[in-house]
Short mmCIF file of C-alpha atoms in Angstrom, two decimals:
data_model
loop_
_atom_site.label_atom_id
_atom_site.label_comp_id
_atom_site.label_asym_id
_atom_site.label_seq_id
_atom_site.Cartn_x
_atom_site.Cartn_y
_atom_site.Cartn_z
CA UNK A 540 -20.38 37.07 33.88
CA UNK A 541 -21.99 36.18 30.83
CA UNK A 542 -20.09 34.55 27.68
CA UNK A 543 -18.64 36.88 25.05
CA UNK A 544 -21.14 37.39 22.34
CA UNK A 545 -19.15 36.41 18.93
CA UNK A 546 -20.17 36.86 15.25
CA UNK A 547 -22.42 34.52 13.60
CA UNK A 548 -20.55 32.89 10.92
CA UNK A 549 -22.37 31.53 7.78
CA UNK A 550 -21.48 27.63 6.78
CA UNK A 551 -22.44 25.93 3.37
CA UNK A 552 -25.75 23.74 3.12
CA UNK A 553 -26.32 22.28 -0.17
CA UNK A 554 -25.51 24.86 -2.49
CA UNK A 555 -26.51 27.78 0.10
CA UNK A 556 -25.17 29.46 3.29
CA UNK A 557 -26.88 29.19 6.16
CA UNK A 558 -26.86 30.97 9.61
CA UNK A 559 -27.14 28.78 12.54
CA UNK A 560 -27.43 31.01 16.23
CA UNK A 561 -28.89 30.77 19.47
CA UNK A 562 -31.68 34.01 19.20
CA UNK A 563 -30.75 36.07 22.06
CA UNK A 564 -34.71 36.97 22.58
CA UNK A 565 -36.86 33.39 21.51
CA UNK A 566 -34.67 31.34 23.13
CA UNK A 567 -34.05 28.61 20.94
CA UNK A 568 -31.21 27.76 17.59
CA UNK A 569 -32.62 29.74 14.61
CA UNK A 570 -31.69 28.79 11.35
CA UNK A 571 -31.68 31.31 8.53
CA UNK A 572 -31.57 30.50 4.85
CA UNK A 573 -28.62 33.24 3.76
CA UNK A 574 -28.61 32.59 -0.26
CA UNK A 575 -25.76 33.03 -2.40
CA UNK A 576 -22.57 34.85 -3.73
CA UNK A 577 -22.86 38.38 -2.69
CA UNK A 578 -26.85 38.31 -1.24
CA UNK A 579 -25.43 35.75 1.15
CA UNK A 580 -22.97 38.13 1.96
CA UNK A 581 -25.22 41.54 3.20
CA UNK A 582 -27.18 39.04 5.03
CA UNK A 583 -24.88 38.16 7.02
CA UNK A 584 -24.14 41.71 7.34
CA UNK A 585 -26.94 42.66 8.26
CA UNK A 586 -27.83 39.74 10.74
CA UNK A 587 -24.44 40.35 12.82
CA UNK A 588 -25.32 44.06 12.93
CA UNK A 589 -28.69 42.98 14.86
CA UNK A 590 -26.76 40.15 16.75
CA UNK A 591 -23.81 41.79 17.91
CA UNK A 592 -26.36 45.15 19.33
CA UNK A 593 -28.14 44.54 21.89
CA UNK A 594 -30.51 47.80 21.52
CA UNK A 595 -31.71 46.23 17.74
CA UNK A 596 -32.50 43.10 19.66
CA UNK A 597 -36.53 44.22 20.44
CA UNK A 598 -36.84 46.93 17.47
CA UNK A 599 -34.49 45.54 14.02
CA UNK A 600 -33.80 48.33 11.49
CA UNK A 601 -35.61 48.48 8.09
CA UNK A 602 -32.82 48.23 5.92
CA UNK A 603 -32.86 44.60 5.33
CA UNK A 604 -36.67 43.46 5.45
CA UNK A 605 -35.49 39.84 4.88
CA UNK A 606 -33.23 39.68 8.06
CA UNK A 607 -35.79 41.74 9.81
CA UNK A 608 -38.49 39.33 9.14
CA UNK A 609 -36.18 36.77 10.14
CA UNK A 610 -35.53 38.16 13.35
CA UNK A 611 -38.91 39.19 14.27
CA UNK A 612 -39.59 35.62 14.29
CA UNK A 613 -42.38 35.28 11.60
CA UNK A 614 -40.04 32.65 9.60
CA UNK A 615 -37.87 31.11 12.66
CA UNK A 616 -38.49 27.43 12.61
CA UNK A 617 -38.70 25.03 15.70
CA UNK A 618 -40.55 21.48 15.69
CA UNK A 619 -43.73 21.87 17.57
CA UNK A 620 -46.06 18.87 18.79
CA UNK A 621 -48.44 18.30 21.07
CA UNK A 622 -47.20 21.45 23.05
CA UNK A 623 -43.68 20.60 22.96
CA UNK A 624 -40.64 21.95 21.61
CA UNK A 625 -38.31 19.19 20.15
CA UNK A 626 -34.50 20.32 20.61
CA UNK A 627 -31.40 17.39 19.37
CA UNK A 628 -34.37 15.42 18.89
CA UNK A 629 -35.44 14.83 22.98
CA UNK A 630 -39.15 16.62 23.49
CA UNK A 631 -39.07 19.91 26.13
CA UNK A 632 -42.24 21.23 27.55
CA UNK A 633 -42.71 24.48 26.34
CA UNK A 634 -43.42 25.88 29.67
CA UNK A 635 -40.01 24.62 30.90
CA UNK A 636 -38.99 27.81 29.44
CA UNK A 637 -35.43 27.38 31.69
CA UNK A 638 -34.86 23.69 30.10
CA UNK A 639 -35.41 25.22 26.81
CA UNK A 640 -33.07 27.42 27.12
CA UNK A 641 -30.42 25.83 28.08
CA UNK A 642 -30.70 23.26 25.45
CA UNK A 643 -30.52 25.86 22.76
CA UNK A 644 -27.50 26.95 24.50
CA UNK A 645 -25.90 23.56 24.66
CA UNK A 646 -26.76 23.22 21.04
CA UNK A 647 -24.86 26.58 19.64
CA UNK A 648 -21.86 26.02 22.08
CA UNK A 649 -21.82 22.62 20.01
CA UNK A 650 -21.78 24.16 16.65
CA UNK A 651 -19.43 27.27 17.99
CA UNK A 652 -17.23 24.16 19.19
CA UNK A 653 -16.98 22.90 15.79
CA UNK A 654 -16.49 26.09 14.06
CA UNK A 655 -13.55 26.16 16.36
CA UNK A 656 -12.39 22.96 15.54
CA UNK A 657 -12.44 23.20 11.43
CA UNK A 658 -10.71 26.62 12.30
CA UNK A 659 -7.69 24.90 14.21
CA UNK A 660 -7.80 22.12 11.03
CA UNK A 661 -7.20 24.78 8.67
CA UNK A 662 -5.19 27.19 10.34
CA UNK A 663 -2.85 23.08 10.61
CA UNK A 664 -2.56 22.52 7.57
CA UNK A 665 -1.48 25.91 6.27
CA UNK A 666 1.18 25.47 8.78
CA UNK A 667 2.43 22.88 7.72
CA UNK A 668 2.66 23.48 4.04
CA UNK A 669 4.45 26.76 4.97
CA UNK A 670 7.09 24.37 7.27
CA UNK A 671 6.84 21.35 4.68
CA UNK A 672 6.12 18.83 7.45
CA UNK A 673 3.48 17.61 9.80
CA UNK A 674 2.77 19.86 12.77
CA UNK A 675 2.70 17.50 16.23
CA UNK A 676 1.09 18.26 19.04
CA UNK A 677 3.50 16.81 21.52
CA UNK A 678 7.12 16.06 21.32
CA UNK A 679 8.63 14.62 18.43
CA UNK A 680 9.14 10.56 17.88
CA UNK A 681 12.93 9.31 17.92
CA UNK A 682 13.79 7.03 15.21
CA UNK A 683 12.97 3.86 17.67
CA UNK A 684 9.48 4.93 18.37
CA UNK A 685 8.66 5.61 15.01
CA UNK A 686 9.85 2.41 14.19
CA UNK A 687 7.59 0.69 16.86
CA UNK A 688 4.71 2.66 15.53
CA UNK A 689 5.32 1.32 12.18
CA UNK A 690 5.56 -2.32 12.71
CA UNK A 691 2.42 -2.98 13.01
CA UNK A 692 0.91 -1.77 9.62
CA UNK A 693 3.33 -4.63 7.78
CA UNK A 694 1.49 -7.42 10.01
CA UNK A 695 -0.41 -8.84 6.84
CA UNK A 696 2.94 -9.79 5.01
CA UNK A 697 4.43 -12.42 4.49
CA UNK A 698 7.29 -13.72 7.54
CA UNK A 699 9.62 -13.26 5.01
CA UNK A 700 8.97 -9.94 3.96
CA UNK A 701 8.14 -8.97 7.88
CA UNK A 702 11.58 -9.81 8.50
CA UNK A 703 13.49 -8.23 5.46
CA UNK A 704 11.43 -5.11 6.71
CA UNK A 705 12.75 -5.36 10.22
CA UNK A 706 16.27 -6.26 8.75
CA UNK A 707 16.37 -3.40 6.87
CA UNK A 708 15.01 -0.53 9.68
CA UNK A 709 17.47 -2.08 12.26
CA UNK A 710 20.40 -1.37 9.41
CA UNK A 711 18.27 2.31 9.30
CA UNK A 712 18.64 2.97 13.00
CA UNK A 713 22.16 1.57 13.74
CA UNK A 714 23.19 4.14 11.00
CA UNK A 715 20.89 7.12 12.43
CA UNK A 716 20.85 6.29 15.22
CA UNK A 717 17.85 5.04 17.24
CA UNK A 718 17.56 8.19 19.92
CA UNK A 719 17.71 10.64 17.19
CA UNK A 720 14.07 12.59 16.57
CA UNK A 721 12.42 11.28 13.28
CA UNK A 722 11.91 15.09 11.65
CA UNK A 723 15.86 15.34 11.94
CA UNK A 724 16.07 12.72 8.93
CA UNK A 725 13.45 15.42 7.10
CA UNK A 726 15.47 16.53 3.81
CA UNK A 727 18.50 14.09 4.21
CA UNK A 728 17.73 12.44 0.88
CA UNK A 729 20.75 12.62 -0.17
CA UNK A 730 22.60 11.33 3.23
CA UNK A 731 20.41 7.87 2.72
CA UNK A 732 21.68 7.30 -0.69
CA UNK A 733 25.23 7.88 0.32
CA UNK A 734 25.06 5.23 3.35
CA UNK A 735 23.20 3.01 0.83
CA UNK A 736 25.49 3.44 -1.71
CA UNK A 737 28.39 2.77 0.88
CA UNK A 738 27.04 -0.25 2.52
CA UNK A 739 28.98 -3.32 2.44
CA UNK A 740 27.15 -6.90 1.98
CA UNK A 741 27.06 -9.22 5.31
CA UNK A 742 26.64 -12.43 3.00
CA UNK A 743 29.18 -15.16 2.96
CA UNK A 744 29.13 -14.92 -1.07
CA UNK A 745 29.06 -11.46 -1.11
CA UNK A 746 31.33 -10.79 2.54
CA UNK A 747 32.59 -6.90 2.39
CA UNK A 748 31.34 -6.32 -1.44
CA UNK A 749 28.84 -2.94 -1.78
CA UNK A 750 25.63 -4.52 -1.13
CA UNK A 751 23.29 -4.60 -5.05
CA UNK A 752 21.35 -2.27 -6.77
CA UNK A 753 18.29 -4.01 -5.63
CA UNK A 754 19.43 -4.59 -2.25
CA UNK A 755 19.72 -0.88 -2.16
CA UNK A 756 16.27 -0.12 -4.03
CA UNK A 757 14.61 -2.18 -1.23
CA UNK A 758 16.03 -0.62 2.39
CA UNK A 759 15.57 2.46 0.64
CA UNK A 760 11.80 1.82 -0.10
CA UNK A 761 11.31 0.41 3.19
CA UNK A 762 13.00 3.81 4.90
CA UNK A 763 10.42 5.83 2.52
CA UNK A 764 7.84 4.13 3.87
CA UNK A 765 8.77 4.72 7.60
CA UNK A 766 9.17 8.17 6.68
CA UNK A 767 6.23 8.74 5.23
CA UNK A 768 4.42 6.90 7.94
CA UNK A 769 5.69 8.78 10.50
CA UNK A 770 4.95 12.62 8.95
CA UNK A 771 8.27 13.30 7.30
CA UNK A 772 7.91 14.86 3.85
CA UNK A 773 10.01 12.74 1.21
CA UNK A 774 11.09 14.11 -2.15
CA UNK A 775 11.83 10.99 -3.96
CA UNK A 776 13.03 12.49 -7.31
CA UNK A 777 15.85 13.66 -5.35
CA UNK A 778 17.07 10.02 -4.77
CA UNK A 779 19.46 8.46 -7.53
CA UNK A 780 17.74 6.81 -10.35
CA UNK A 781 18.41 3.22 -11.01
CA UNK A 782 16.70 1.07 -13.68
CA UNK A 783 16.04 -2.37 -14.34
CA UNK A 784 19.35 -2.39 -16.67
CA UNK A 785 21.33 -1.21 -14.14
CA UNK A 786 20.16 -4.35 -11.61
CA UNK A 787 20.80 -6.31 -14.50
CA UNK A 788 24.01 -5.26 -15.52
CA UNK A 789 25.35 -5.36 -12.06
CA UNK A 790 23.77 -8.80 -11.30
CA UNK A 791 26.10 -10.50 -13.88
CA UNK A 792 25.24 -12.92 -16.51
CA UNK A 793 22.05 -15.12 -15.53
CA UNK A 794 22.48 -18.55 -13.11
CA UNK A 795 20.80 -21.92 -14.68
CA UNK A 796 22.02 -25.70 -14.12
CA UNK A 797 23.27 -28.09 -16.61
CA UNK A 798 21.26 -31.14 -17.24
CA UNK A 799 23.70 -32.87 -15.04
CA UNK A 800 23.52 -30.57 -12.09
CA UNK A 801 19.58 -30.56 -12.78
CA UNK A 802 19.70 -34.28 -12.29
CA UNK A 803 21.13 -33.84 -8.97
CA UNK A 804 18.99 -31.50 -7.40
CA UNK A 805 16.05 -33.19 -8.41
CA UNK A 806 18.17 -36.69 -6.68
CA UNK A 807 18.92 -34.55 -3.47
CA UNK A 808 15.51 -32.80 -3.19
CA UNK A 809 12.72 -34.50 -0.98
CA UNK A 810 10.26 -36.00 -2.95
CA UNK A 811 7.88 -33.14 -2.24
CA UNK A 812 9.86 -30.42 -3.77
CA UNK A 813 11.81 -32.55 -6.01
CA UNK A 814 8.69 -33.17 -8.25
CA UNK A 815 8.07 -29.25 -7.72
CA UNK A 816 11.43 -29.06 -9.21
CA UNK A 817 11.07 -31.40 -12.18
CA UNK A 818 7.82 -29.76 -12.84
CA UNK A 819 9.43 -26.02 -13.28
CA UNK A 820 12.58 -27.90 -14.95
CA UNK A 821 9.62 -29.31 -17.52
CA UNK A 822 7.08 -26.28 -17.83
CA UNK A 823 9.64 -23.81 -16.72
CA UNK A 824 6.97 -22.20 -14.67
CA UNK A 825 7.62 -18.92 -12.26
CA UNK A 826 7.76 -20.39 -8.63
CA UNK A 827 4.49 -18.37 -8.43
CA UNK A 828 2.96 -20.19 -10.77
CA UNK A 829 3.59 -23.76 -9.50
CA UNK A 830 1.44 -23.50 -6.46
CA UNK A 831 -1.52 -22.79 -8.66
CA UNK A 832 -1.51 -26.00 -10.86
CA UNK A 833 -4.63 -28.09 -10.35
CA UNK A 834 -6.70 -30.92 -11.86
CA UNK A 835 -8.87 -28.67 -14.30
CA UNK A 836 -6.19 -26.87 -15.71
CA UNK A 837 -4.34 -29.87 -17.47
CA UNK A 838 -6.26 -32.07 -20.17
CA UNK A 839 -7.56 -35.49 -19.93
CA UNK A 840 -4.23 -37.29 -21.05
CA UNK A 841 -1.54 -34.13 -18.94
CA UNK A 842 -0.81 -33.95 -22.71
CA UNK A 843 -1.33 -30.06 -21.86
CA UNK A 844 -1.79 -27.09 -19.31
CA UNK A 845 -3.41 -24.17 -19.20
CA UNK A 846 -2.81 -22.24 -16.50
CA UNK A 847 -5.24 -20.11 -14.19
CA UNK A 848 -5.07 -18.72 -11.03
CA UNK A 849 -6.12 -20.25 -7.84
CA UNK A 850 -8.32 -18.57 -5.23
CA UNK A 851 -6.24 -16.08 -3.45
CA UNK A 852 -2.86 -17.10 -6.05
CA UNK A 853 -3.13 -15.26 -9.41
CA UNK A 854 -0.34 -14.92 -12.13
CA UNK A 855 1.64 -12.01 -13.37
CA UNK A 856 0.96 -12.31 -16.92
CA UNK A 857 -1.87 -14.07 -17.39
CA UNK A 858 -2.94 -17.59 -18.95
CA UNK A 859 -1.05 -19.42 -21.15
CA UNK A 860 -0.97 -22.92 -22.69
CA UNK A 861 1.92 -24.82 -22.56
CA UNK A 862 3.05 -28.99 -24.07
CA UNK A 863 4.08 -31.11 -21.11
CA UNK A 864 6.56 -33.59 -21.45
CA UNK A 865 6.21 -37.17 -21.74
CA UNK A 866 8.68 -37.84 -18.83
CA UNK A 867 6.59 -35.44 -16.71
CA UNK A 868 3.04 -36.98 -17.29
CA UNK A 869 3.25 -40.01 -14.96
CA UNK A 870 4.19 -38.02 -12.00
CA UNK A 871 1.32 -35.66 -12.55
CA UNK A 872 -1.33 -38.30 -13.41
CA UNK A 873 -0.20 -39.85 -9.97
CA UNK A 874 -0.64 -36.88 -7.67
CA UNK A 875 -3.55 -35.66 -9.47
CA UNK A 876 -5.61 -38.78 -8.77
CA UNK A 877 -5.02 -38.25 -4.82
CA UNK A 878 -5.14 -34.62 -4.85
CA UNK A 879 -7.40 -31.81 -6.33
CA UNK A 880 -4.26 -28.76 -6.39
CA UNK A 881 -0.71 -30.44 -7.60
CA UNK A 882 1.05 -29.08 -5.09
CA UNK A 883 -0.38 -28.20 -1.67
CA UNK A 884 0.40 -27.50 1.59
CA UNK A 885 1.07 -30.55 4.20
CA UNK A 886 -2.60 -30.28 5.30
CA UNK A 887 -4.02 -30.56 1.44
CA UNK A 888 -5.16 -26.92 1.21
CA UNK A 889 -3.99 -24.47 -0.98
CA UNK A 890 -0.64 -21.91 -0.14
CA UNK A 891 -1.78 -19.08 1.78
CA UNK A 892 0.09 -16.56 -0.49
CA UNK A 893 3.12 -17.17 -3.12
CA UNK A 894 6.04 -15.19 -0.60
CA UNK A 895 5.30 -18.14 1.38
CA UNK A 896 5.74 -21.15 -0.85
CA UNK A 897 8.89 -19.29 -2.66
CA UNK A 898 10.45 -18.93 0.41
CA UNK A 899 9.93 -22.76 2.16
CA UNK A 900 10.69 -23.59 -1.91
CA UNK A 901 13.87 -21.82 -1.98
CA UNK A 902 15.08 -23.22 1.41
CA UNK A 903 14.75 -26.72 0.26
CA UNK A 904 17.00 -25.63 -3.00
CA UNK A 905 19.52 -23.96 -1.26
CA UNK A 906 20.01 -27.18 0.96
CA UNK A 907 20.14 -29.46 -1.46
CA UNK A 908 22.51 -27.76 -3.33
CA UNK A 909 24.88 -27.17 -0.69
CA UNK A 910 24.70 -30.92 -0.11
CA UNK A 911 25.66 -31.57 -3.82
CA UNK A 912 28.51 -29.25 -3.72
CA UNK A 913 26.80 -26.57 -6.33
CA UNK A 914 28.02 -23.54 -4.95
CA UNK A 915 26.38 -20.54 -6.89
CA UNK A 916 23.60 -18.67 -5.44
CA UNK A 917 20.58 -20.69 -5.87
CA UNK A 918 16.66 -19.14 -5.95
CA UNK A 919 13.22 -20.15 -6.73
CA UNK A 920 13.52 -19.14 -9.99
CA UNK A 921 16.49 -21.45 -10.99
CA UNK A 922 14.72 -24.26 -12.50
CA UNK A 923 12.90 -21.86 -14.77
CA UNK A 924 15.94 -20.68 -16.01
CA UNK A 925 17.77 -24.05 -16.57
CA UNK A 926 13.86 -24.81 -18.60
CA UNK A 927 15.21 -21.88 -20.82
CA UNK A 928 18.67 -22.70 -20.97
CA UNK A 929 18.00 -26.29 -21.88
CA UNK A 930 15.49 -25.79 -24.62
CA UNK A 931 18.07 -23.06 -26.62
CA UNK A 932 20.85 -25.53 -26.28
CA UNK A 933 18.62 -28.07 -28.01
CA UNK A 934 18.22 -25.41 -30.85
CA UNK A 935 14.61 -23.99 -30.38
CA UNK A 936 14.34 -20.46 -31.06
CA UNK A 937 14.60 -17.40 -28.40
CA UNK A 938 10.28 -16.12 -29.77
CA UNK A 939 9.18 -20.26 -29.02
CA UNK A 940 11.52 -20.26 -25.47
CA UNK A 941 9.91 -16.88 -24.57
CA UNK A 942 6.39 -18.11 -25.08
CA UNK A 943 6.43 -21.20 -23.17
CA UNK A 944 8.23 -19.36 -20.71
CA UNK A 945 5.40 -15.91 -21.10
CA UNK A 946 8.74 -13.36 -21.54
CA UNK A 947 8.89 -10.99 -24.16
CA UNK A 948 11.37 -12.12 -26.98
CA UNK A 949 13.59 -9.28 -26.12
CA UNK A 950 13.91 -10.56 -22.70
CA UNK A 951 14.94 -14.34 -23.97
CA UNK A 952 17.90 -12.46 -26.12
CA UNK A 953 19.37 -10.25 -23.40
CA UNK A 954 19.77 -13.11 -20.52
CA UNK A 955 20.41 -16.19 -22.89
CA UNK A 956 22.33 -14.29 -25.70
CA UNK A 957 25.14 -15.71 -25.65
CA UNK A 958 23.54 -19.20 -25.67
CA UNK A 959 21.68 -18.40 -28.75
CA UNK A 960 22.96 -19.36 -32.11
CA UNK A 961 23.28 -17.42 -35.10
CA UNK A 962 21.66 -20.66 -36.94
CA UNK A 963 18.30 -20.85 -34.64
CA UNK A 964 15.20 -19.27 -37.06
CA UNK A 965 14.40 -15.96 -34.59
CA UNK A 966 11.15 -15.82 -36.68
CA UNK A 967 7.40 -15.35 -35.28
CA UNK A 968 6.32 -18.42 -37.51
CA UNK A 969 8.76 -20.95 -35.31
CA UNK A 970 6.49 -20.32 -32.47
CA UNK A 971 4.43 -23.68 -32.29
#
């Protein structure tokens, strides 16, 4: 039994429609040119009426000279050479009149196959806006396969960050539960934030306190980002807002070391990260900055640097020139003459991104100040603050601190406020 003959369907060429069909009578794909709007339309009318009638196959009506011509052959177009008929580009003798035929077949259930196919895609995604997730085609993922899925699109981070990720989706599952399907989680925006909100810090500092703001803000990005990854719709204006004040506010007042406790870190540092220390101490430098510093970027005496990016390591707020102390100068002039970058890796080459350096950076801080007995939470970023502390101590204004430091003014006041005095000039014209 033959296949059941179906309509021709018209697809967009260009700015045109076109009719693509296997003519029931030559033999071969015809292609007709159907024109626009609503001339594209009667064509198409007119053609099916021929196509879908077998007694108009040998005699077309007159009502549509066009499609009649069309039919009849006179315009039909096949590649002809050297008595052959080129079909998908491979050369059939014309008298293999079988071959021929069957090629043309294969060719329009190819393009009926595809027709098919951007019928389905459609027909998909109008499902799926009507359910507000993504249609699967087998059985949904539990919250453990997703997760397996997933792991492999954060291979290019950092260790660091790979294993906050992991951290953070093994706190997502142990809540959730790992055997539970992933489109159960689909409008529970509001169940996240509560166990976020709830959670109680694991840190010795912190040991059964609700974990921070930005604690939260992360795991809950990281869960978004499963979410998403996996085909589950995520309203994120439905999750609580919290700002940059907030994290602020519930962070406390700023950490920096005296000059004393300064002294000792640098004392109980190895000599590596110890002059990475004194350096940030000096320049008060973001710990993203420091692994950029190289021989071009300071002048001919260290009197001065300007810094730049490196390669791969750029900076958040661009250039900026700052004085170097005399103290510092020595140690710089030393490692420079070995050296081309300040601070390298072990093998002389430069970091391979800043998570890395913060984090082996921040290791070597934290053990040093355990050592020394400091006991408040130490980070990368604490010799950039004690830069900042030190320098409004010694009376220099918070618009001077904030540009050697490339902060906003504003900024300076808010974390250091209470160092300031009344007495400092807070005017653009102390700036140096």
């Amino acid at each position: 039994m033959g296949r059941s003959r179906k309509p021709i369907r018209a697809r967009i060429e260009g700015k045109k429609e076109v009719a693509r069909f296997l003519h029931p009578v030559l033999g071969r794909t015809v292609r007709i040119n159907l024109g626009r709007g609503d001339k594209a339309v009667a064509n198409l009318a007119s053609l099916n009426r021929i196509f879908m009638n077998e007694t108009l196959w040998r005699d077309p009506p007159d009502d549509n000279p066009f499609i009649r011509d069309q039919w009849a052959g006179e315009s039909a177009r096949t590649v002809e050479k050297d008595n052959q008929v080129v079909a998908d580009g491979e050369p059939v003798p014309v008298s293999s009149g079988m071959t021929l035929h069957l090629v043309a077949e294969n060719k329009f259930l190819k393009e009926d196959n595809a027709y098919l196919r951007a019928d389905n895609k459609n027909l998909r995604r109008r499902l799926e806006v009507d359910l507000g997730h993504r249609v699967r085609s087998g059985s949904c993922p539990t919250i453990r396969e997703a997760i397996d899925a997933f792991l492999p699109t954060i291979s290019h981070l950092s260790v660091q960050r790979q294993s906050d990720t992991r951290n953070a989706l093994k706190l997502f599952y142990e809540e959730f539960g790992e055997s539970t399907e992933i489109d159960e989680i689909e409008g529970q925006e509001e169940r996240i934030d509560q166990w976020l909100n709830a959670r109680r810090s694991t840190l010795k500092e912190r040991q059964g306190q609700v974990i921070t703001t930005a604690r939260r803000l992360k795991i809950r990005q990281i869960v978004v980002r499963l979410l998403e990854h996996a085909g589950v719709p995520v309203q994120r204006k439905l999750f609580q807002k919290r700002s940059s004040h907030d994290m602020r506010n519930e962070r406390g007042p700023i950490r920096f070391l005296s000059k004393d406790q300064a002294k000792q870190m640098s004392d109980a540092l190895p000599n590596y990260w110890s002059n990475v220390f004194r350096t940030q101490v000096g320049l008060g430098l973001r710990p993203g900055e420091l692994p950029t510093l190289k021989r071009s970027d300071f002048a001919d005496d260290q009197s001065t640097v300007t810094l730049s990016p490196l390669l791969h390591l750029t900076l958040k707020t661009g250039s900026r020139v700052i004085q170097v102390p005399q103290v510092l100068r020595p140690m710089i002039r030393k490692r420079l003459r070995k050296k081309e970058i300040l601070f390298p890796k072990p093998d002389g080459k430069p970091w391979e991104s800043r998570d890395a350096f913060n984090g082996a950076y921040r290791d070597a801080l934290r053990f040093a100040a355990k050592s020394i007995g400091i006991e408040m939470k130490i980070d990368s970023y604490i010799g950039r603050r004690t830069c900042a502390s030190i320098l409004i101590r010694e009376g220099m204004s918070g618009e001077r601190v904030a540009a050697i430091l490339g902060n906003s003014p504003n900024i300076i006041r808010e974390h250091y406020g209470r160092l300031l005095s009344h007495e400092v000039d807070p005017s653009p014209a102390a700036i140096a």
